[in-house]
Short mmCIF file of C-alpha atoms and ligand atoms in Angstrom, two decimals:
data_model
loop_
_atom_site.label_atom_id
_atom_site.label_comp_id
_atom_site.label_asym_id
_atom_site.label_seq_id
_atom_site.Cartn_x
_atom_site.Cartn_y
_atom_site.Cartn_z
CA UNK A 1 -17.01 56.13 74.95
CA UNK A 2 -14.59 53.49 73.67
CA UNK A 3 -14.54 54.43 69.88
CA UNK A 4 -15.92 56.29 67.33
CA UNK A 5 -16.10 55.84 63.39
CA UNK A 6 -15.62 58.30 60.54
CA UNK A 7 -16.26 57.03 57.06
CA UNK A 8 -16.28 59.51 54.01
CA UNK A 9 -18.48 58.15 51.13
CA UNK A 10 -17.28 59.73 48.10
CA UNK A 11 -20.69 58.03 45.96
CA UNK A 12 -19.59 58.46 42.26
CA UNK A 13 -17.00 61.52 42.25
CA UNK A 14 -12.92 61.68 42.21
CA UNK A 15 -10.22 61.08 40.12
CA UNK A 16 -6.09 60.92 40.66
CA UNK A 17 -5.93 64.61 40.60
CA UNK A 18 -8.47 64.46 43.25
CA UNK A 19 -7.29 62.21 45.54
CA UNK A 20 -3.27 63.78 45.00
CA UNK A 21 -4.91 66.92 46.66
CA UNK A 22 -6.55 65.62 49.00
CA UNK A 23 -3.58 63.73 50.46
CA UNK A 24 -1.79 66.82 50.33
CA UNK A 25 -4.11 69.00 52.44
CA UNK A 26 -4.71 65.63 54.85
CA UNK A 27 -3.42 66.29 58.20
CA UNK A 28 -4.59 64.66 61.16
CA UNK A 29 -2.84 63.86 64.12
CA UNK A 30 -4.38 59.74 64.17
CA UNK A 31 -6.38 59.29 67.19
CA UNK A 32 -6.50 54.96 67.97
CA UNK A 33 -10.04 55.40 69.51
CA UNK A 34 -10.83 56.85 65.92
CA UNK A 35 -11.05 54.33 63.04
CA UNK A 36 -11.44 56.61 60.27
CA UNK A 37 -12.10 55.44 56.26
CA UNK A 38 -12.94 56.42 53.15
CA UNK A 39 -14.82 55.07 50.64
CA UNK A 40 -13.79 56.42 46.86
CA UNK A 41 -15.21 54.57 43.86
CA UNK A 42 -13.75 50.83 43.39
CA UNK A 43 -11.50 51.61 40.86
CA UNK A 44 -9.77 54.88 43.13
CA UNK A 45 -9.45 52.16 46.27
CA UNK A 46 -6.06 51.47 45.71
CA UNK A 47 -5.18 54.96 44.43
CA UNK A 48 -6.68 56.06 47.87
CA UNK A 49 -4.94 53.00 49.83
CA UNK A 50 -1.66 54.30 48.62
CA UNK A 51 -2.00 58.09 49.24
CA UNK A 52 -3.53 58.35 52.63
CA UNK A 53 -1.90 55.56 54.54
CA UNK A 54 -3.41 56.74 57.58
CA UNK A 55 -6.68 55.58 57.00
CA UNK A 56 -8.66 53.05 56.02
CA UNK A 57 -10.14 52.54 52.84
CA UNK A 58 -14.53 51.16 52.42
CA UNK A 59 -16.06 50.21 49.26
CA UNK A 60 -19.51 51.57 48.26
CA UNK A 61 -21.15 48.21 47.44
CA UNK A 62 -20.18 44.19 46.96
CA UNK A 63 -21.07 41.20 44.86
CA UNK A 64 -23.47 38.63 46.43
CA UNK A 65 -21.21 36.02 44.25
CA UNK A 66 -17.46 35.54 45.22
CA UNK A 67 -16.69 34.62 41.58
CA UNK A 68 -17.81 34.02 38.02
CA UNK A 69 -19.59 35.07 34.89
CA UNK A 70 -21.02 38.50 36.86
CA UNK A 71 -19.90 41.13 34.38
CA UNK A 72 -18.98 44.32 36.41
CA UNK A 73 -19.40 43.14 39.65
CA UNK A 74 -16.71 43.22 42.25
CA UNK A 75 -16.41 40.44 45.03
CA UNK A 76 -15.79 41.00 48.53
CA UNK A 77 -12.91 38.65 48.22
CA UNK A 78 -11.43 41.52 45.97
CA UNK A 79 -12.20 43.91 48.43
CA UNK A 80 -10.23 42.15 51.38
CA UNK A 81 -7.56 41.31 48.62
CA UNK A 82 -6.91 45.20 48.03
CA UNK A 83 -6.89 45.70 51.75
CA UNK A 84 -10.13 47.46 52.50
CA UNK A 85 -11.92 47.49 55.87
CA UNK A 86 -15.28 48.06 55.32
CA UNK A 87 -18.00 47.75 52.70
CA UNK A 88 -21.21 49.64 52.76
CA UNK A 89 -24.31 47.97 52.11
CA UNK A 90 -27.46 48.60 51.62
CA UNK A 91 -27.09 52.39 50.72
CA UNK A 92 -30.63 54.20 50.23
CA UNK A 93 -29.37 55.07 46.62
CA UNK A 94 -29.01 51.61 45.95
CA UNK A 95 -32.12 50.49 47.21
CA UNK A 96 -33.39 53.72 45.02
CA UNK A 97 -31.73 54.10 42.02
CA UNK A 98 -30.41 50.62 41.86
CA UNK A 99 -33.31 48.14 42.71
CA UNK A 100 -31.75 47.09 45.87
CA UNK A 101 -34.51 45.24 48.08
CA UNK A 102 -33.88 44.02 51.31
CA UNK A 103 -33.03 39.77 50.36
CA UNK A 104 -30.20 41.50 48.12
CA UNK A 105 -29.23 43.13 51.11
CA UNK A 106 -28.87 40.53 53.50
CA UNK A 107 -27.05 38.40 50.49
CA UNK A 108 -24.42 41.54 50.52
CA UNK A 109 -23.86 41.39 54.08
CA UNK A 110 -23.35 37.24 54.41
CA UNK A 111 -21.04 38.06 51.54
CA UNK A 112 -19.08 40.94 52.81
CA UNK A 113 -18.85 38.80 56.37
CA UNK A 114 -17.68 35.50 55.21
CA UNK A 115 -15.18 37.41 52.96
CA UNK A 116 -14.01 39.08 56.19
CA UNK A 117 -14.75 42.74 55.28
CA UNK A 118 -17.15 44.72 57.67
CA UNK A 119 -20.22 45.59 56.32
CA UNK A 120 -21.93 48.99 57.18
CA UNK A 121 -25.37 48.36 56.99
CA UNK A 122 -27.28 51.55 55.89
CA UNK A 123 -30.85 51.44 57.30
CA UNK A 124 -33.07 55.20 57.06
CA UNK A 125 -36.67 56.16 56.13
CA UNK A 126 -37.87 57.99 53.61
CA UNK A 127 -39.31 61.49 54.48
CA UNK A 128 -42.89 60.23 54.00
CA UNK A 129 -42.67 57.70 56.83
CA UNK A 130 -41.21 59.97 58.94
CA UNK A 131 -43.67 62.81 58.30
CA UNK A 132 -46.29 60.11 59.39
CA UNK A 133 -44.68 59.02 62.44
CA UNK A 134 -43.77 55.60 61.11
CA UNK A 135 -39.89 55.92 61.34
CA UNK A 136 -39.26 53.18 63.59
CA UNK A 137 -41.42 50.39 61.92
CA UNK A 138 -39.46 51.33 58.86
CA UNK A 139 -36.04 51.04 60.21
CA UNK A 140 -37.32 47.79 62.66
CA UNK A 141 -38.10 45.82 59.20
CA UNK A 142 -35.04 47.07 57.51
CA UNK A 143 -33.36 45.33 60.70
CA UNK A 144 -35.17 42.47 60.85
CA UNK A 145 -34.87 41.62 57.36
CA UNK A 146 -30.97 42.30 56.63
CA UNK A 147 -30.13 40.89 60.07
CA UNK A 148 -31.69 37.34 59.81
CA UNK A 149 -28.82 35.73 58.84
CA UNK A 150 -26.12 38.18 59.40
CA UNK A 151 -23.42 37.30 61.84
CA UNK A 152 -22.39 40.08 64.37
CA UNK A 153 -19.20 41.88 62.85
CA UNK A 154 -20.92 45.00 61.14
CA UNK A 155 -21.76 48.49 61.64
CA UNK A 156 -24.88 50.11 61.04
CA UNK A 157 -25.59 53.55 59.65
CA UNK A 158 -28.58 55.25 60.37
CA UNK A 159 -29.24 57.60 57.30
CA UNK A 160 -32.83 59.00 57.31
CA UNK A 161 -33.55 59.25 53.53
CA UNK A 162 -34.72 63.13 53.56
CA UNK A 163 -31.46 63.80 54.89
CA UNK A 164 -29.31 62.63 52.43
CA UNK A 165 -27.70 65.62 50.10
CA UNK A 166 -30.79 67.83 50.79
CA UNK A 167 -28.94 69.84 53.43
CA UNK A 168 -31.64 68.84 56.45
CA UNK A 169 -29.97 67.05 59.01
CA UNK A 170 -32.32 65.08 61.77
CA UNK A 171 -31.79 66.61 65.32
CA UNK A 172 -29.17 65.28 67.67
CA UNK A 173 -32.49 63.81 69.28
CA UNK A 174 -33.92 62.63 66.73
CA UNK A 175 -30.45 60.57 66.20
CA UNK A 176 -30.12 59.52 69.42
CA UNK A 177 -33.71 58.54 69.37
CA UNK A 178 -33.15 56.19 66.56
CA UNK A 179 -30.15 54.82 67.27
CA UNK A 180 -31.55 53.80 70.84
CA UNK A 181 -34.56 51.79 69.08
CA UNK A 182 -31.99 50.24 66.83
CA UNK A 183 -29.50 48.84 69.12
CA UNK A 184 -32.46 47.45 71.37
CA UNK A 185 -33.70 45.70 68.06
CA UNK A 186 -29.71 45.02 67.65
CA UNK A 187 -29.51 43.32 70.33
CA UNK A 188 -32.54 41.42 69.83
CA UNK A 189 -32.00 40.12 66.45
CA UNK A 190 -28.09 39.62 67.10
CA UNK A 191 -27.40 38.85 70.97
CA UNK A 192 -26.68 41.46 73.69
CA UNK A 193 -22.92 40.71 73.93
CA UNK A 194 -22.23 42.28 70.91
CA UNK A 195 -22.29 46.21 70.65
CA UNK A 196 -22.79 47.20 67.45
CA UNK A 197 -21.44 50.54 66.55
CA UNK A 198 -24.34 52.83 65.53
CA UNK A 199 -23.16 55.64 62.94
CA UNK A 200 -25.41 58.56 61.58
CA UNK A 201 -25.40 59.69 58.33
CA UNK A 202 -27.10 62.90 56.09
CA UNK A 203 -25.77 65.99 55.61
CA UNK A 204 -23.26 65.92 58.21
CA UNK A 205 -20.94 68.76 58.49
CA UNK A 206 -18.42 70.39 59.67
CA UNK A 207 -20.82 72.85 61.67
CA UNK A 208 -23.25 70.07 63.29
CA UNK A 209 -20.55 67.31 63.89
CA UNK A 210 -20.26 68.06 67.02
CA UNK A 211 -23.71 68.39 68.65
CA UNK A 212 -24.43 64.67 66.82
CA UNK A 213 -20.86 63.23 68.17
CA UNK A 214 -22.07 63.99 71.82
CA UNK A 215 -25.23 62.06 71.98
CA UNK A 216 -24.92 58.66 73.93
CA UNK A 217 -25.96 56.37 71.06
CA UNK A 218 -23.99 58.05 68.07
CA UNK A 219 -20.64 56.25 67.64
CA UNK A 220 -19.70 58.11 64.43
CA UNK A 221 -20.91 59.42 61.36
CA UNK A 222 -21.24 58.19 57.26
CA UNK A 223 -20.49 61.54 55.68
CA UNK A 224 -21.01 62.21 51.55
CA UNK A 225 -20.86 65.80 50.40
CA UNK A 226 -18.75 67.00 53.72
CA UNK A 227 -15.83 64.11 52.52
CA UNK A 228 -15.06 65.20 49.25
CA UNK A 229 -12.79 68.35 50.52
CA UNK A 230 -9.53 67.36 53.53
CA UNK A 231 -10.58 70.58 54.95
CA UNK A 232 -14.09 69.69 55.95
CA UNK A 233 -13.06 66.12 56.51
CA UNK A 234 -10.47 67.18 58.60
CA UNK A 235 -13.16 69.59 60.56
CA UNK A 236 -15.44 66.87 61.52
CA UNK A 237 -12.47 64.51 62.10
CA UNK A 238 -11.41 67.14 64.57
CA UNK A 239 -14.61 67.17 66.46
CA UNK A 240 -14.94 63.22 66.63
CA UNK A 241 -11.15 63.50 68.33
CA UNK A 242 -12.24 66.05 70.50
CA UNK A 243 -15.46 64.36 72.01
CA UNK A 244 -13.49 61.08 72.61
CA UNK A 245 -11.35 63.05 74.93
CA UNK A 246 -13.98 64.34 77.17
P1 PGA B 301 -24.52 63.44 52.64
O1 PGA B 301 -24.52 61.88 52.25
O2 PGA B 301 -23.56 63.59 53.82
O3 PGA B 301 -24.03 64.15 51.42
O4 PGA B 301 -25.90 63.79 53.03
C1 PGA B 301 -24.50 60.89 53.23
C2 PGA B 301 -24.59 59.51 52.60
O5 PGA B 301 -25.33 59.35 51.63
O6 PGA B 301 -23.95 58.56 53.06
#
C-alpha cells in the first residue's frame, strides 16, 4: 500500500465557531503516506486553511468558466489561488439536486485539471440499479463519459447513491468489487501507467473504517456525516494510519 486518502466533505454545514472547535479537538500525529483534506463550504476554505494547517483543504464543486459574468460561481483558478488541493466533482447531490449531467461533469474536471487542482470524481448508482444488478453499467458510463477528455491527475470516489446519509454502507466486498471494475475501466479509458487512487464513500464511520481500509482496491474514503465532529474524524483517521502500517 503506498498511500491512502481521507477527505471530509462537510456538504452545506459549519461556521467559525465550528471550525474554532474543531481545530481545537484536532489531534493527529500526520502520517506522509496519509494525505488527508477537508472540504468545508467555499466561503469557510480559508477559515479552514488557517486553523488546521495540517491538512489539506477540497472544495465541494468548480466553475466550468475560469472567469467572467457567472454570478456565484467560483473558478478553479480561485481554488488553487486559496491553496486548495482537491475539488470534488461530480457529487451525486449535484447531479440530483443540482441538474448536474455527465458533459457538465467532464467540463468540471478539464477545468479543475488545467487549473491544477485535483479533481475527485464521484461516480455511484442509485439503489434501483443496484437492486437490479446493473451497478457496473452504471458506474462504466459514468466513467466513460467524465473520462473522455480528462487527463490522468484525479481521484475517483466510488459513492453508491443508497449509501449516502442513509446509514447503509455497501460491504467491504461489495467495495472492493467496484473499485476493481473501475480501475480496469481506469485504466482503459486513461492508460495503465497511471494508478488512480480509488476512494469509497457513504456512511463511513468510525466503526466500519477499518474493515473498508483493508480491502486491496480501497485507497481511502470521502466521508460526510462522520467529518463534521474531530473526534470521529480523528477515529477513522486513526484506522487509515493504522492499516498503512501493516
Ligand atoms: P456520508 O456522505 O458519509 O454522510 O454518507 C458521503 C458523501 O456524500 O460524500
Amino acid at each position: 500500500m503506498t498511500n491512502l486518502y481521507l477527505i471530509g466533505n462537510w456538504k452545506q454545514h459549519g461556521s467559525r465557531a465550528a471550525i474554532q472547535a474543531f481545530s481545537e479537538q484536532w489531534s493527529f500525529d500526520p502520517n506522509p503516506q496519509l494525505r488527508i483534506a477537508i472540504a468545508p463550504p467555499f466561503l469557510y476554505l480559508q477559515a479552514l486553511r488557517e486553523a488546521l494547517p495540517d491538512c489539506h483543504v477540497a472544495a465541494q464543486d468548480c466553475s466550468v468558466h475560469a472567469q467572467g459574468a457567472h454570478t456565484g460561481e467560483v473558478s478553479a483558478d480561485m481554488l488553487v489561488d486559496l491553496g486548495c488541493q482537491y475539488v470534488i466533482v461530480g457529487h451525486s447531490e449535484r447531479r440530483q439536486y443540482h441538474g448536474e449531467t455527465d458533459a457538465l461533469i467532464a467540463e468540471k474536471l478539464a477545468a479543475a485539471q488545467s487549473a491544477g487542482v485535483t479533481p475527485i470524481l464521484c461516480v455511484g448508482e442509485q439503489q434501483a440499479a443496484r437492486e437490479a444488478g446493473k451497478q457496473d453499467e452504471v458506474v462504466r458510463a459514468q466513467l466513460r463519459s467524465a473520462l473522455a477528455t480528462s487527463q490522468p491527475n484525479l481521484l475517483i470516489a466510488y459513492e453508491p447513491v443508497w449509501a449516502i446519509g442513509t446509514g447503509l454502507t455497501a460491504t467491504p466486498a461489495q467495495a472492493n468489487d467496484m473499485h476493481d471494475m473501475i480501475r480496469q475501466e481506469v485504466s482503459s479509458l486513461l492508460g495503465s501507467s497511471h494508478a488512480t487512487p480509488i476512494l469509497y464513500g457513504g456512511s463511513v464511520n468510525a466503526e466500519n473504517a477499518d474493515a473498508l481500509f483493508a480491502c486491496p482496491h480501497v485507497d481511502g474514503a470521502l466521508v460526510g456525516g462522520a467529518s463534521l465532529e474531530a473526534a470521529s474524524f480523528m477515529a477513522i483517521a486513526q484506522s487509515a494510519s493504522n492499516n498503512l502500517s501493516h
